[in-house]
PDB file of C-alpha atoms in Angstrom:
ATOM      1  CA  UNK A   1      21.204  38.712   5.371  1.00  0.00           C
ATOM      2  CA  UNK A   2      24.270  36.893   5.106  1.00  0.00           C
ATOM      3  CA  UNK A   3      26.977  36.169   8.260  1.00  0.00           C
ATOM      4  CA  UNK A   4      30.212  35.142   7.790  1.00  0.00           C
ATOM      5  CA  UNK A   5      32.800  34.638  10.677  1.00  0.00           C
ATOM      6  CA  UNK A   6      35.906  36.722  11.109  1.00  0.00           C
ATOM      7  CA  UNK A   7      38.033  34.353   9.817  1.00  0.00           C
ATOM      8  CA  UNK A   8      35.894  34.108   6.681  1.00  0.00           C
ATOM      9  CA  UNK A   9      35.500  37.931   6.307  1.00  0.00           C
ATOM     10  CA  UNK A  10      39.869  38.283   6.727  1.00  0.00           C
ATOM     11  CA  UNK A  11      39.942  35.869   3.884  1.00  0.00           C
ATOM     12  CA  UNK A  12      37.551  37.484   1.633  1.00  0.00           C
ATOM     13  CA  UNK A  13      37.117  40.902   2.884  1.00  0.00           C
ATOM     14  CA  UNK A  14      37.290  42.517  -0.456  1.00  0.00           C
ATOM     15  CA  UNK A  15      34.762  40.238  -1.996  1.00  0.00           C
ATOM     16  CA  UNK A  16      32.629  40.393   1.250  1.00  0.00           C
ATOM     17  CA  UNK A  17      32.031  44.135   0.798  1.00  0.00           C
ATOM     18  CA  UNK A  18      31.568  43.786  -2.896  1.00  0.00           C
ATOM     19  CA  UNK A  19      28.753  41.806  -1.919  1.00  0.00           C
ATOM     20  CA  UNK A  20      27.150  44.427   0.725  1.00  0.00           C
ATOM     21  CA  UNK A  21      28.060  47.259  -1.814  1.00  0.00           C
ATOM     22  CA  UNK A  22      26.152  45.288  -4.917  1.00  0.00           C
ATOM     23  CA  UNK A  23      23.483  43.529  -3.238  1.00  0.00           C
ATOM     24  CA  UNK A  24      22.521  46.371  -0.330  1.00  0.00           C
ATOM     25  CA  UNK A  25      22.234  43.588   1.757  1.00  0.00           C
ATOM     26  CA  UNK A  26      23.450  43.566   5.717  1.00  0.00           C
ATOM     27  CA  UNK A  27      26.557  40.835   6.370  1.00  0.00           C
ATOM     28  CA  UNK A  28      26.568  39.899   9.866  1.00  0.00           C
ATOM     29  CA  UNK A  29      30.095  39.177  10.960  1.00  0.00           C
ATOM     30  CA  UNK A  30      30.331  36.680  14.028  1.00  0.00           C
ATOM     31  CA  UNK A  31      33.106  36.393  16.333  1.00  0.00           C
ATOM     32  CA  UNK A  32      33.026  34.329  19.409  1.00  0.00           C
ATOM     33  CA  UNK A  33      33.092  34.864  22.801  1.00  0.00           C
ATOM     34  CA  UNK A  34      31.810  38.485  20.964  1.00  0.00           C
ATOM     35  CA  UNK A  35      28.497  40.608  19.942  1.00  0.00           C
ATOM     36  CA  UNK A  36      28.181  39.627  16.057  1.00  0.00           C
ATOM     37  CA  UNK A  37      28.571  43.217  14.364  1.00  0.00           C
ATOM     38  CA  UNK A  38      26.716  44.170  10.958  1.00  0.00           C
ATOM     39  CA  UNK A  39      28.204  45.972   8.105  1.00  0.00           C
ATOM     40  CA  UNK A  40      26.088  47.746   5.487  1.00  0.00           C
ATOM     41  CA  UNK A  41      26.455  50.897   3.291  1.00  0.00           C
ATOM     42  CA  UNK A  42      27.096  54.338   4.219  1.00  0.00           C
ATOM     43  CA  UNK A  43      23.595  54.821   2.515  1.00  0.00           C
ATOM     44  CA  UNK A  44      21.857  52.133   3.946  1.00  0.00           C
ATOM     45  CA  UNK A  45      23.405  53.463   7.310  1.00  0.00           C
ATOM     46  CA  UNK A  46      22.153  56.914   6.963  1.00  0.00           C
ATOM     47  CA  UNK A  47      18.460  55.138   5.880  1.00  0.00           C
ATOM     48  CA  UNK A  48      18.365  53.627   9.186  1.00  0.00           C
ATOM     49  CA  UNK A  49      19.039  56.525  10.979  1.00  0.00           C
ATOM     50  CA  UNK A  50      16.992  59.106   9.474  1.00  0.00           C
ATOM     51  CA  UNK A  51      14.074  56.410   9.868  1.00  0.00           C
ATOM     52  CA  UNK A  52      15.148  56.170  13.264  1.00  0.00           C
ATOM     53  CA  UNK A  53      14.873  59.989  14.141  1.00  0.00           C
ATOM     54  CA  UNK A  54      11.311  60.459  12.626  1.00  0.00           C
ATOM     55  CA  UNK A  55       9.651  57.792  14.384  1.00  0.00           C
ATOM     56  CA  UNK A  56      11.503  58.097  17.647  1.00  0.00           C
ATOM     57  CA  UNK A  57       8.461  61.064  17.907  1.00  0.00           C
ATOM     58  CA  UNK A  58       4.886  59.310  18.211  1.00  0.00           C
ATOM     59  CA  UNK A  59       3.755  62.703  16.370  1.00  0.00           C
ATOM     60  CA  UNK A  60       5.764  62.411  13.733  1.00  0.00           C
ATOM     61  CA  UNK A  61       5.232  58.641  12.891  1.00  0.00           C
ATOM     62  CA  UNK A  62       1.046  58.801  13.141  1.00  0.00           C
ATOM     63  CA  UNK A  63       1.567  61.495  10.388  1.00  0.00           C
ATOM     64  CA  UNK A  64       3.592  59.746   8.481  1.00  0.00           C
ATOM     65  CA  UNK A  65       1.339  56.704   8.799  1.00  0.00           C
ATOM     66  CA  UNK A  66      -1.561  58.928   7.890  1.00  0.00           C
ATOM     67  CA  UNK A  67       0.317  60.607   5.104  1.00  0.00           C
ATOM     68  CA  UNK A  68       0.896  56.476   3.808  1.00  0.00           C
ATOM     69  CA  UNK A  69      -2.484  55.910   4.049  1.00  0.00           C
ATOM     70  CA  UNK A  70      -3.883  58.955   2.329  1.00  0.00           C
ATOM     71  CA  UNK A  71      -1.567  58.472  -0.634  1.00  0.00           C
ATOM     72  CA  UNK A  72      -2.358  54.383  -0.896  1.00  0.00           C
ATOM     73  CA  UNK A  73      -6.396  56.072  -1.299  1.00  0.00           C
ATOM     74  CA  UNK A  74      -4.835  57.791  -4.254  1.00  0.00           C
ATOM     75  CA  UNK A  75      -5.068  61.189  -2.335  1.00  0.00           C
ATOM     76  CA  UNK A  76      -1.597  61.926  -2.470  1.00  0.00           C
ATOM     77  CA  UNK A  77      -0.504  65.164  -4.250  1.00  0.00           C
ATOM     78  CA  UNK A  78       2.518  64.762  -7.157  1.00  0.00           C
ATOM     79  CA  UNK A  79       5.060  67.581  -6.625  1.00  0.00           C
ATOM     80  CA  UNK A  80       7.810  68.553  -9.189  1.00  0.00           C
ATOM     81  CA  UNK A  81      11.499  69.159  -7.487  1.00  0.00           C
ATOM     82  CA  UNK A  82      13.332  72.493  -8.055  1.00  0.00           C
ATOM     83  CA  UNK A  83      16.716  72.981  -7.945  1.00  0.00           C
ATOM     84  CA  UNK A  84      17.529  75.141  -5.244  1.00  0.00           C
ATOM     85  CA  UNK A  85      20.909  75.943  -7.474  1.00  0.00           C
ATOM     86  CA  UNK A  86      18.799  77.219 -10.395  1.00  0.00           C
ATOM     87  CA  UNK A  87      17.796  81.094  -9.467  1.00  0.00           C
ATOM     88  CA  UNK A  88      14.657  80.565 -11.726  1.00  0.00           C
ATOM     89  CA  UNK A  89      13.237  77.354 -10.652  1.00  0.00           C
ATOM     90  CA  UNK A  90      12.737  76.196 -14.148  1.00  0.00           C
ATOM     91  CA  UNK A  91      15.648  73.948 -14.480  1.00  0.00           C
ATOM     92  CA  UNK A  92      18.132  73.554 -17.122  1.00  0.00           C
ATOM     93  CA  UNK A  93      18.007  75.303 -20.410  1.00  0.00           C
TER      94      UNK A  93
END
């Protein structure tokens, strides 16, 4: 994770977000007499979150944990993706 002060990040702002863009890593921007602030990628972003929502339920995260575990045993079932556009479900011709 890399910080940076304001200062730096008004100088370099461009480059700065090059850097979270390329590397997907968090940049932690630090202001004082202020609560440093982190910027990452929309994607990243929406990662956190949707991890976020399914474990906020204990439920939900023991069966995901269990779900983990069964497919590190090799008991994990391999689906193939259809493409809900495709009226056939066999994919492009």
């Amino acid at each position: 994770m890399k910080t940076m002060s304001v200062t730096e990040l008004r100088a370099s702002i461009a480059e700065a977000l090059d850097g979270v863009e390329d590397d997907a890593e968090e940049l932690v921007i630090t202001r004082a007499g202020h609560e440093p602030m982190v910027v990452v990628s929309l994607a990243e972003y929406e990662a956190l979150k949707e991890t976020d929502y399914l474990l906020r339920s204990p439920a939900m995260a023991e069966r995901l944990r269990r779900s983990i575990e069964q497919d590190q045993m090799g008991h994990g079932t391999v689906r193939e993706l259809v493409d809900p556009d495709d009226e056939a479900g066999q994919g492009a011709a």
